[in-house]
Amino acid sequence: MVLEDCPTTKATNEYWKEKILYSFPILEQANDSKYLSLKEYVHERPQKFYSKKAFEEFLSFLDNKQIKNSDWFKELYSEIEHEINIAIKSLNDVNSLDIHDIFIPDNNIECIRFIDNHIHFNYLKLIEAVYHKFLLFIAYNQRKQRNKPTTGLDIYNCIEEVKNSNFDYLTEPYENTVRNGIAHGGITYKDFDTIYKGKKGQPVQFSTKDIIKKFDKLLDVCNALALAFKIFVILNREYFQNNNLTIPKQFLIQELKALANAPKWEVVDCLENEIVDGRKQLNIFIKNQLVEFQEVNYHAFRTAIIAEYFARGFDRYFFSLESKYSLPGWAGYDGKILKRERLNNSTDLSGYQGALEDNMLFFISNVKLPRIIKKVIRYIRLAKIIMPMEYHKYTNYTFKRKYELRETKPHRRGLSVIINDPSVYIYPENNEDIITLIRNNYKKITKYAIKESKKELGFWHRFLKTKYIRVTVYDTDLRKRNLRGSGLIDSLICSITVNRSKKIKNIDFIGGVPEQKGKYRIIWNGNWKNIKYVC
């Protein structure tokens, strides 16, 4: 595809493709490499918390020849394609909320308010718009295997069918009485619990923490099912085309955003509508911080080509340009010319002449700078993007940090700082030799945790001495609310303690394996899944 590679994003996109292939090796079977949107499942939260088991088994189910080549699969997909599209959009909306990677409020009233404002509504939204639509494939298959009618598969009946399949574990986040209580207003809040009452049956009671865990688990399952479906689509583009099945537009728009977005240029949203003479138009809303007409013209044209590739069948692609450095701008591109050049596999831009309607892109910058200054700014911007990545590639990522501080709660005591249980997560690409990594870097990990923790307290606290710190190290990324107070789970590797206080006593893990290195005390978690390799 012409202009697929952009000078400002080429290196970054190649980096993410490597990361995506490392996480999902099955994509090596794909006919093309247009799957950049999957990077959200590699590095963004909460998408990266998806259920691995649900993802692998649902993808295997969808990609089974007996399933995908069956008449019922094609009929069902054709029937609910629009609902799958809505499911992906609804899931994206829930994922974008800032409620997933935060702590549960300590105050009981605030916790109830958090559940009422954020958890209940989104739990119901996921159940009805996302969870149910993907489970339909499993429930349909169950009915077909027993030669039973496939009518009446609402959420309750879907769950009953799934319970009798190998996917029974997918039903754990669902509670019918909770769903009905939220949907019909049968909720009673108590001090530490919430009572849910449906139209029928006995009410059920859950603690505030348990209902949040149920929501988190439901979201992880929904993300797993959506990810499996998306990879299934990527691996079977020809299958969809040969059977006249439409790929959900939300998938395509996600890919459009991932490929077209560039520094200071962002595709915010897309919206379909009908214009004069019944022509179909795709409205593309852009936020940008560019000041040069040439740059805006380049990115708009490139985005139009990518938009026609992913969101095909529109007569016109209209751009709404929003920027704080210019007046509101716009441009329109002829879909027929864009389609013609795509089908011709054109690599020459001359064939696109006339694609920009009336040769008119409206963009008037409020910033007037000399041409030489604009060039300098452009090269500095490119250098900031490319140089760090090329440096790490050249040094084989030797100097790139291999871990991340996920959460910390430091406090000051007199003229010293106490840091209790900051959580450090080791990146997955380093898991093969994680014990050696910790033994070689325990000092760096501790110093890094101290430095980042003191930033939470303010500038002057960096000069105070740290009296006590116990760093907890994990091999799996978790939500912040699941890291602190997680207990001795199998993803907790060890703790690293430095104690200069005479009043604070060291607290070691029960059943842990101690290892003293000067003032640093490492306690390997006896429940860690790889504890047998610690010697």
PDB file of N, CA and C in Angstrom, residues 166-252:
ATOM      1  N   ASN A 166     -16.952 -27.298  27.312  1.00  0.00           N
ATOM      2  CA  ASN A 166     -15.579 -27.189  27.852  1.00  0.00           C
ATOM      3  C   ASN A 166     -15.237 -25.760  28.254  1.00  0.00           C
ATOM      4  N   PHE A 167     -16.141 -24.820  27.949  1.00  0.00           N
ATOM      5  CA  PHE A 167     -15.921 -23.411  28.274  1.00  0.00           C
ATOM      6  C   PHE A 167     -16.662 -23.004  29.551  1.00  0.00           C
ATOM      7  N   ASP A 168     -16.982 -23.958  30.412  1.00  0.00           N
ATOM      8  CA  ASP A 168     -17.772 -23.653  31.610  1.00  0.00           C
ATOM      9  C   ASP A 168     -17.122 -22.599  32.498  1.00  0.00           C
ATOM     10  N   TYR A 169     -15.774 -22.516  32.488  1.00  0.00           N
ATOM     11  CA  TYR A 169     -15.061 -21.532  33.320  1.00  0.00           C
ATOM     12  C   TYR A 169     -15.378 -20.093  32.900  1.00  0.00           C
ATOM     13  N   LEU A 170     -15.851 -19.897  31.645  1.00  0.00           N
ATOM     14  CA  LEU A 170     -16.192 -18.548  31.185  1.00  0.00           C
ATOM     15  C   LEU A 170     -17.412 -17.986  31.903  1.00  0.00           C
ATOM     16  N   THR A 171     -18.189 -18.839  32.549  1.00  0.00           N
ATOM     17  CA  THR A 171     -19.420 -18.385  33.215  1.00  0.00           C
ATOM     18  C   THR A 171     -19.171 -17.890  34.639  1.00  0.00           C
ATOM     19  N   GLU A 172     -17.942 -18.015  35.138  1.00  0.00           N
ATOM     20  CA  GLU A 172     -17.644 -17.627  36.530  1.00  0.00           C
ATOM     21  C   GLU A 172     -17.935 -16.159  36.826  1.00  0.00           C
ATOM     22  N   PRO A 173     -17.636 -15.214  35.902  1.00  0.00           N
ATOM     23  CA  PRO A 173     -17.909 -13.800  36.234  1.00  0.00           C
ATOM     24  C   PRO A 173     -19.391 -13.448  36.221  1.00  0.00           C
ATOM     25  N   TYR A 174     -20.220 -14.334  35.674  1.00  0.00           N
ATOM     26  CA  TYR A 174     -21.644 -14.011  35.528  1.00  0.00           C
ATOM     27  C   TYR A 174     -22.440 -14.493  36.729  1.00  0.00           C
ATOM     28  N   GLU A 175     -23.294 -13.631  37.233  1.00  0.00           N
ATOM     29  CA  GLU A 175     -24.220 -13.982  38.313  1.00  0.00           C
ATOM     30  C   GLU A 175     -25.587 -13.439  37.900  1.00  0.00           C
ATOM     31  N   ASN A 176     -26.517 -14.339  37.647  1.00  0.00           N
ATOM     32  CA  ASN A 176     -27.803 -13.943  37.083  1.00  0.00           C
ATOM     33  C   ASN A 176     -28.571 -12.987  37.994  1.00  0.00           C
ATOM     34  N   THR A 177     -28.545 -13.250  39.305  1.00  0.00           N
ATOM     35  CA  THR A 177     -29.277 -12.392  40.236  1.00  0.00           C
ATOM     36  C   THR A 177     -28.649 -11.003  40.299  1.00  0.00           C
ATOM     37  N   VAL A 178     -27.316 -10.937  40.228  1.00  0.00           N
ATOM     38  CA  VAL A 178     -26.631  -9.643  40.212  1.00  0.00           C
ATOM     39  C   VAL A 178     -27.027  -8.870  38.955  1.00  0.00           C
ATOM     40  N   ARG A 179     -27.033  -9.561  37.819  1.00  0.00           N
ATOM     41  CA  ARG A 179     -27.412  -8.922  36.560  1.00  0.00           C
ATOM     42  C   ARG A 179     -28.837  -8.379  36.639  1.00  0.00           C
ATOM     43  N   ASN A 180     -29.755  -9.194  37.132  1.00  0.00           N
ATOM     44  CA  ASN A 180     -31.156  -8.767  37.230  1.00  0.00           C
ATOM     45  C   ASN A 180     -31.344  -7.656  38.259  1.00  0.00           C
ATOM     46  N   GLY A 181     -30.597  -7.740  39.366  1.00  0.00           N
ATOM     47  CA  GLY A 181     -30.675  -6.697  40.396  1.00  0.00           C
ATOM     48  C   GLY A 181     -30.247  -5.347  39.863  1.00  0.00           C
ATOM     49  N   ILE A 182     -29.146  -5.338  39.084  1.00  0.00           N
ATOM     50  CA  ILE A 182     -28.660  -4.079  38.495  1.00  0.00           C
ATOM     51  C   ILE A 182     -29.649  -3.573  37.437  1.00  0.00           C
ATOM     52  N   ALA A 183     -30.138  -4.495  36.593  1.00  0.00           N
ATOM     53  CA  ALA A 183     -31.018  -4.107  35.487  1.00  0.00           C
ATOM     54  C   ALA A 183     -32.365  -3.590  35.965  1.00  0.00           C
ATOM     55  N   HIS A 184     -32.869  -4.129  37.090  1.00  0.00           N
ATOM     56  CA  HIS A 184     -34.221  -3.791  37.537  1.00  0.00           C
ATOM     57  C   HIS A 184     -34.258  -3.032  38.868  1.00  0.00           C
ATOM     58  N   GLY A 185     -33.103  -2.541  39.303  1.00  0.00           N
ATOM     59  CA  GLY A 185     -33.066  -1.686  40.480  1.00  0.00           C
ATOM     60  C   GLY A 185     -33.178  -2.410  41.808  1.00  0.00           C
ATOM     61  N   GLY A 186     -32.892  -3.704  41.825  1.00  0.00           N
ATOM     62  CA  GLY A 186     -32.978  -4.457  43.079  1.00  0.00           C
ATOM     63  C   GLY A 186     -31.659  -4.493  43.821  1.00  0.00           C
ATOM     64  N   ILE A 187     -31.166  -3.330  44.230  1.00  0.00           N
ATOM     65  CA  ILE A 187     -29.857  -3.235  44.897  1.00  0.00           C
ATOM     66  C   ILE A 187     -30.035  -2.573  46.258  1.00  0.00           C
ATOM     67  N   THR A 188     -29.447  -3.178  47.279  1.00  0.00           N
ATOM     68  CA  THR A 188     -29.436  -2.596  48.624  1.00  0.00           C
ATOM     69  C   THR A 188     -28.000  -2.550  49.120  1.00  0.00           C
ATOM     70  N   TYR A 189     -27.504  -1.340  49.438  1.00  0.00           N
ATOM     71  CA  TYR A 189     -26.133  -1.193  49.931  1.00  0.00           C
ATOM     72  C   TYR A 189     -26.119  -1.292  51.456  1.00  0.00           C
ATOM     73  N   LYS A 190     -25.194  -2.082  51.980  1.00  0.00           N
ATOM     74  CA  LYS A 190     -24.969  -2.166  53.425  1.00  0.00           C
ATOM     75  C   LYS A 190     -23.562  -1.657  53.703  1.00  0.00           C
ATOM     76  N   ASP A 191     -23.095  -1.783  54.941  1.00  0.00           N
ATOM     77  CA  ASP A 191     -21.799  -1.217  55.308  1.00  0.00           C
ATOM     78  C   ASP A 191     -20.657  -1.782  54.466  1.00  0.00           C
ATOM     79  N   PHE A 192     -20.584  -3.098  54.389  1.00  0.00           N
ATOM     80  CA  PHE A 192     -19.473  -3.716  53.666  1.00  0.00           C
ATOM     81  C   PHE A 192     -19.946  -4.677  52.571  1.00  0.00           C
ATOM     82  N   ASP A 193     -21.255  -4.760  52.367  1.00  0.00           N
ATOM     83  CA  ASP A 193     -21.807  -5.698  51.396  1.00  0.00           C
ATOM     84  C   ASP A 193     -22.876  -5.017  50.553  1.00  0.00           C
ATOM     85  N   THR A 194     -23.209  -5.688  49.455  1.00  0.00           N
ATOM     86  CA  THR A 194     -24.304  -5.237  48.601  1.00  0.00           C
ATOM     87  C   THR A 194     -25.235  -6.413  48.349  1.00  0.00           C
ATOM     88  N   ILE A 195     -26.536  -6.181  48.500  1.00  0.00           N
ATOM     89  CA  ILE A 195     -27.536  -7.231  48.297  1.00  0.00           C
ATOM     90  C   ILE A 195     -28.219  -6.991  46.953  1.00  0.00           C
ATOM     91  N   TYR A 196     -28.303  -8.056  46.156  1.00  0.00           N
ATOM     92  CA  TYR A 196     -28.925  -7.988  44.838  1.00  0.00           C
ATOM     93  C   TYR A 196     -30.157  -8.885  44.827  1.00  0.00           C
ATOM     94  N   LYS A 197     -31.252  -8.351  44.315  1.00  0.00           N
ATOM     95  CA  LYS A 197     -32.490  -9.112  44.263  1.00  0.00           C
ATOM     96  C   LYS A 197     -33.070  -9.043  42.857  1.00  0.00           C
ATOM     97  N   GLY A 198     -33.319 -10.225  42.268  1.00  0.00           N
ATOM     98  CA  GLY A 198     -33.913 -10.292  40.945  1.00  0.00           C
ATOM     99  C   GLY A 198     -35.421 -10.389  41.028  1.00  0.00           C
ATOM    100  N   LYS A 199     -36.053 -10.607  39.887  1.00  0.00           N
ATOM    101  CA  LYS A 199     -37.513 -10.743  39.875  1.00  0.00           C
ATOM    102  C   LYS A 199     -37.957 -12.034  40.551  1.00  0.00           C
ATOM    103  N   LYS A 200     -37.099 -13.058  40.456  1.00  0.00           N
ATOM    104  CA  LYS A 200     -37.425 -14.342  41.062  1.00  0.00           C
ATOM    105  C   LYS A 200     -36.234 -14.822  41.888  1.00  0.00           C
ATOM    106  N   GLY A 201     -36.518 -15.804  42.775  1.00  0.00           N
ATOM    107  CA  GLY A 201     -35.440 -16.428  43.539  1.00  0.00           C
ATOM    108  C   GLY A 201     -34.987 -15.601  44.715  1.00  0.00           C
ATOM    109  N   GLN A 202     -34.043 -16.190  45.453  1.00  0.00           N
ATOM    110  CA  GLN A 202     -33.518 -15.553  46.653  1.00  0.00           C
ATOM    111  C   GLN A 202     -32.492 -14.477  46.301  1.00  0.00           C
ATOM    112  N   PRO A 203     -32.437 -13.413  47.086  1.00  0.00           N
ATOM    113  CA  PRO A 203     -31.396 -12.398  46.869  1.00  0.00           C
ATOM    114  C   PRO A 203     -30.012 -12.961  47.188  1.00  0.00           C
ATOM    115  N   VAL A 204     -28.991 -12.372  46.614  1.00  0.00           N
ATOM    116  CA  VAL A 204     -27.610 -12.779  46.885  1.00  0.00           C
ATOM    117  C   VAL A 204     -26.845 -11.586  47.439  1.00  0.00           C
ATOM    118  N   GLN A 205     -25.816 -11.887  48.205  1.00  0.00           N
ATOM    119  CA  GLN A 205     -25.045 -10.836  48.879  1.00  0.00           C
ATOM    120  C   GLN A 205     -23.568 -10.987  48.534  1.00  0.00           C
ATOM    121  N   PHE A 206     -22.948  -9.865  48.138  1.00  0.00           N
ATOM    122  CA  PHE A 206     -21.523  -9.854  47.824  1.00  0.00           C
ATOM    123  C   PHE A 206     -20.851  -8.707  48.569  1.00  0.00           C
ATOM    124  N   SER A 207     -19.611  -8.956  48.987  1.00  0.00           N
ATOM    125  CA  SER A 207     -18.835  -7.862  49.575  1.00  0.00           C
ATOM    126  C   SER A 207     -18.457  -6.884  48.467  1.00  0.00           C
ATOM    127  N   THR A 208     -18.141  -5.654  48.856  1.00  0.00           N
ATOM    128  CA  THR A 208     -17.798  -4.628  47.862  1.00  0.00           C
ATOM    129  C   THR A 208     -16.571  -5.041  47.042  1.00  0.00           C
ATOM    130  N   LYS A 209     -15.608  -5.673  47.691  1.00  0.00           N
ATOM    131  CA  LYS A 209     -14.403  -6.100  46.974  1.00  0.00           C
ATOM    132  C   LYS A 209     -14.714  -7.234  45.998  1.00  0.00           C
ATOM    133  N   ASP A 210     -15.604  -8.125  46.396  1.00  0.00           N
ATOM    134  CA  ASP A 210     -15.925  -9.275  45.542  1.00  0.00           C
ATOM    135  C   ASP A 210     -16.645  -8.848  44.267  1.00  0.00           C
ATOM    136  N   ILE A 211     -17.515  -7.854  44.372  1.00  0.00           N
ATOM    137  CA  ILE A 211     -18.246  -7.427  43.175  1.00  0.00           C
ATOM    138  C   ILE A 211     -17.312  -6.703  42.206  1.00  0.00           C
ATOM    139  N   ILE A 212     -16.298  -5.997  42.747  1.00  0.00           N
ATOM    140  CA  ILE A 212     -15.293  -5.362  41.878  1.00  0.00           C
ATOM    141  C   ILE A 212     -14.440  -6.440  41.200  1.00  0.00           C
ATOM    142  N   LYS A 213     -14.098  -7.507  41.955  1.00  0.00           N
ATOM    143  CA  LYS A 213     -13.341  -8.618  41.363  1.00  0.00           C
ATOM    144  C   LYS A 213     -14.135  -9.290  40.253  1.00  0.00           C
ATOM    145  N   LYS A 214     -15.447  -9.414  40.447  1.00  0.00           N
ATOM    146  CA  LYS A 214     -16.308 -10.022  39.425  1.00  0.00           C
ATOM    147  C   LYS A 214     -16.301  -9.176  38.149  1.00  0.00           C
ATOM    148  N   PHE A 215     -16.377  -7.864  38.335  1.00  0.00           N
ATOM    149  CA  PHE A 215     -16.332  -6.956  37.181  1.00  0.00           C
ATOM    150  C   PHE A 215     -14.994  -7.075  36.465  1.00  0.00           C
ATOM    151  N   ASP A 216     -13.890  -7.072  37.221  1.00  0.00           N
ATOM    152  CA  ASP A 216     -12.559  -7.181  36.621  1.00  0.00           C
ATOM    153  C   ASP A 216     -12.416  -8.479  35.832  1.00  0.00           C
ATOM    154  N   LYS A 217     -12.897  -9.571  36.415  1.00  0.00           N
ATOM    155  CA  LYS A 217     -12.782 -10.866  35.751  1.00  0.00           C
ATOM    156  C   LYS A 217     -13.633 -10.904  34.483  1.00  0.00           C
ATOM    157  N   LEU A 218     -14.815 -10.298  34.544  1.00  0.00           N
ATOM    158  CA  LEU A 218     -15.674 -10.233  33.361  1.00  0.00           C
ATOM    159  C   LEU A 218     -14.989  -9.452  32.247  1.00  0.00           C
ATOM    160  N   LEU A 219     -14.378  -8.329  32.587  1.00  0.00           N
ATOM    161  CA  LEU A 219     -13.687  -7.517  31.584  1.00  0.00           C
ATOM    162  C   LEU A 219     -12.521  -8.291  30.971  1.00  0.00           C
ATOM    163  N   ASP A 220     -11.774  -9.023  31.791  1.00  0.00           N
ATOM    164  CA  ASP A 220     -10.646  -9.811  31.275  1.00  0.00           C
ATOM    165  C   ASP A 220     -11.117 -10.902  30.324  1.00  0.00           C
ATOM    166  N   VAL A 221     -12.254 -11.513  30.624  1.00  0.00           N
ATOM    167  CA  VAL A 221     -12.823 -12.534  29.739  1.00  0.00           C
ATOM    168  C   VAL A 221     -13.289 -11.895  28.428  1.00  0.00           C
ATOM    169  N   CYS A 222     -13.974 -10.748  28.521  1.00  0.00           N
ATOM    170  CA  CYS A 222     -14.451 -10.053  27.317  1.00  0.00           C
ATOM    171  C   CYS A 222     -13.292  -9.636  26.419  1.00  0.00           C
ATOM    172  N   ASN A 223     -12.216  -9.136  27.024  1.00  0.00           N
ATOM    173  CA  ASN A 223     -11.046  -8.750  26.229  1.00  0.00           C
ATOM    174  C   ASN A 223     -10.410  -9.963  25.567  1.00  0.00           C
ATOM    175  N   ALA A 224     -10.408 -11.098  26.265  1.00  0.00           N
ATOM    176  CA  ALA A 224      -9.848 -12.334  25.695  1.00  0.00           C
ATOM    177  C   ALA A 224     -10.671 -12.800  24.502  1.00  0.00           C
ATOM    178  N   LEU A 225     -11.993 -12.775  24.646  1.00  0.00           N
ATOM    179  CA  LEU A 225     -12.866 -13.219  23.557  1.00  0.00           C
ATOM    180  C   LEU A 225     -12.754 -12.292  22.345  1.00  0.00           C
ATOM    181  N   ALA A 226     -12.690 -10.983  22.596  1.00  0.00           N
ATOM    182  CA  ALA A 226     -12.559 -10.018  21.506  1.00  0.00           C
ATOM    183  C   ALA A 226     -11.210 -10.163  20.808  1.00  0.00           C
ATOM    184  N   LEU A 227     -10.147 -10.368  21.585  1.00  0.00           N
ATOM    185  CA  LEU A 227      -8.815 -10.558  21.008  1.00  0.00           C
ATOM    186  C   LEU A 227      -8.783 -11.819  20.148  1.00  0.00           C
ATOM    187  N   ALA A 228      -9.358 -12.906  20.650  1.00  0.00           N
ATOM    188  CA  ALA A 228      -9.400 -14.158  19.886  1.00  0.00           C
ATOM    189  C   ALA A 228     -10.154 -13.952  18.571  1.00  0.00           C
ATOM    190  N   PHE A 229     -11.272 -13.241  18.639  1.00  0.00           N
ATOM    191  CA  PHE A 229     -12.063 -13.001  17.429  1.00  0.00           C
ATOM    192  C   PHE A 229     -11.295 -12.143  16.439  1.00  0.00           C
ATOM    193  N   LYS A 230     -10.572 -11.165  16.940  1.00  0.00           N
ATOM    194  CA  LYS A 230      -9.826 -10.276  16.045  1.00  0.00           C
ATOM    195  C   LYS A 230      -8.702 -11.029  15.344  1.00  0.00           C
ATOM    196  N   ILE A 231      -7.965 -11.868  16.083  1.00  0.00           N
ATOM    197  CA  ILE A 231      -6.890 -12.646  15.461  1.00  0.00           C
ATOM    198  C   ILE A 231      -7.471 -13.666  14.486  1.00  0.00           C
ATOM    199  N   PHE A 232      -8.632 -14.221  14.818  1.00  0.00           N
ATOM    200  CA  PHE A 232      -9.322 -15.120  13.898  1.00  0.00           C
ATOM    201  C   PHE A 232      -9.626 -14.401  12.580  1.00  0.00           C
ATOM    202  N   VAL A 233     -10.071 -13.161  12.665  1.00  0.00           N
ATOM    203  CA  VAL A 233     -10.365 -12.369  11.456  1.00  0.00           C
ATOM    204  C   VAL A 233      -9.085 -12.109  10.664  1.00  0.00           C
ATOM    205  N   ILE A 234      -8.008 -11.737  11.360  1.00  0.00           N
ATOM    206  CA  ILE A 234      -6.737 -11.439  10.690  1.00  0.00           C
ATOM    207  C   ILE A 234      -6.214 -12.666   9.953  1.00  0.00           C
ATOM    208  N   LEU A 235      -6.339 -13.837  10.563  1.00  0.00           N
ATOM    209  CA  LEU A 235      -5.836 -15.068   9.964  1.00  0.00           C
ATOM    210  C   LEU A 235      -6.742 -15.589   8.846  1.00  0.00           C
ATOM    211  N   ASN A 236      -7.968 -15.087   8.781  1.00  0.00           N
ATOM    212  CA  ASN A 236      -8.946 -15.639   7.834  1.00  0.00           C
ATOM    213  C   ASN A 236      -9.597 -14.562   6.976  1.00  0.00           C
ATOM    214  N   ARG A 237      -8.812 -13.571   6.559  1.00  0.00           N
ATOM    215  CA  ARG A 237      -9.367 -12.503   5.722  1.00  0.00           C
ATOM    216  C   ARG A 237      -9.967 -13.076   4.423  1.00  0.00           C
ATOM    217  N   GLU A 238      -9.262 -14.033   3.803  1.00  0.00           N
ATOM    218  CA  GLU A 238      -9.761 -14.625   2.555  1.00  0.00           C
ATOM    219  C   GLU A 238     -11.059 -15.397   2.797  1.00  0.00           C
ATOM    220  N   TYR A 239     -11.140 -16.079   3.936  1.00  0.00           N
ATOM    221  CA  TYR A 239     -12.355 -16.832   4.283  1.00  0.00           C
ATOM    222  C   TYR A 239     -13.552 -15.880   4.356  1.00  0.00           C
ATOM    223  N   PHE A 240     -13.367 -14.735   5.001  1.00  0.00           N
ATOM    224  CA  PHE A 240     -14.449 -13.751   5.106  1.00  0.00           C
ATOM    225  C   PHE A 240     -14.837 -13.225   3.726  1.00  0.00           C
ATOM    226  N   GLN A 241     -13.822 -12.955   2.904  1.00  0.00           N
ATOM    227  CA  GLN A 241     -14.083 -12.413   1.569  1.00  0.00           C
ATOM    228  C   GLN A 241     -14.790 -13.448   0.688  1.00  0.00           C
ATOM    229  N   ASN A 242     -14.339 -14.696   0.715  1.00  0.00           N
ATOM    230  CA  ASN A 242     -14.913 -15.750  -0.133  1.00  0.00           C
ATOM    231  C   ASN A 242     -16.341 -16.098   0.251  1.00  0.00           C
ATOM    232  N   ASN A 243     -16.692 -15.871   1.537  1.00  0.00           N
ATOM    233  CA  ASN A 243     -18.039 -16.210   2.003  1.00  0.00           C
ATOM    234  C   ASN A 243     -18.928 -14.978   2.163  1.00  0.00           C
ATOM    235  N   ASN A 244     -18.471 -13.852   1.599  1.00  0.00           N
ATOM    236  CA  ASN A 244     -19.242 -12.596   1.641  1.00  0.00           C
ATOM    237  C   ASN A 244     -19.621 -12.203   3.070  1.00  0.00           C
ATOM    238  N   LEU A 245     -18.680 -12.404   3.990  1.00  0.00           N
ATOM    239  CA  LEU A 245     -18.882 -12.004   5.382  1.00  0.00           C
ATOM    240  C   LEU A 245     -18.157 -10.687   5.617  1.00  0.00           C
ATOM    241  N   THR A 246     -18.830  -9.760   6.249  1.00  0.00           N
ATOM    242  CA  THR A 246     -18.265  -8.427   6.476  1.00  0.00           C
ATOM    243  C   THR A 246     -17.439  -8.406   7.756  1.00  0.00           C
ATOM    244  N   ILE A 247     -16.231  -7.894   7.660  1.00  0.00           N
ATOM    245  CA  ILE A 247     -15.396  -7.729   8.860  1.00  0.00           C
ATOM    246  C   ILE A 247     -15.942  -6.547   9.655  1.00  0.00           C
ATOM    247  N   PRO A 248     -16.133  -6.692  10.979  1.00  0.00           N
ATOM    248  CA  PRO A 248     -16.689  -5.587  11.787  1.00  0.00           C
ATOM    249  C   PRO A 248     -15.925  -4.285  11.575  1.00  0.00           C
ATOM    250  N   LYS A 249     -16.649  -3.215  11.310  1.00  0.00           N
ATOM    251  CA  LYS A 249     -16.018  -1.930  11.007  1.00  0.00           C
ATOM    252  C   LYS A 249     -15.182  -1.405  12.172  1.00  0.00           C
ATOM    253  N   GLN A 250     -15.598  -1.729  13.404  1.00  0.00           N
ATOM    254  CA  GLN A 250     -14.838  -1.249  14.561  1.00  0.00           C
ATOM    255  C   GLN A 250     -13.433  -1.844  14.586  1.00  0.00           C
ATOM    256  N   PHE A 251     -13.291  -3.091  14.167  1.00  0.00           N
ATOM    257  CA  PHE A 251     -11.961  -3.683  14.042  1.00  0.00           C
ATOM    258  C   PHE A 251     -11.136  -2.892  13.043  1.00  0.00           C
ATOM    259  N   LEU A 252     -11.744  -2.583  11.912  1.00  0.00           N
ATOM    260  CA  LEU A 252     -11.028  -1.885  10.845  1.00  0.00           C
ATOM    261  C   LEU A 252     -10.666  -0.462  11.252  1.00  0.00           C
TER     262      LEU A 252
END
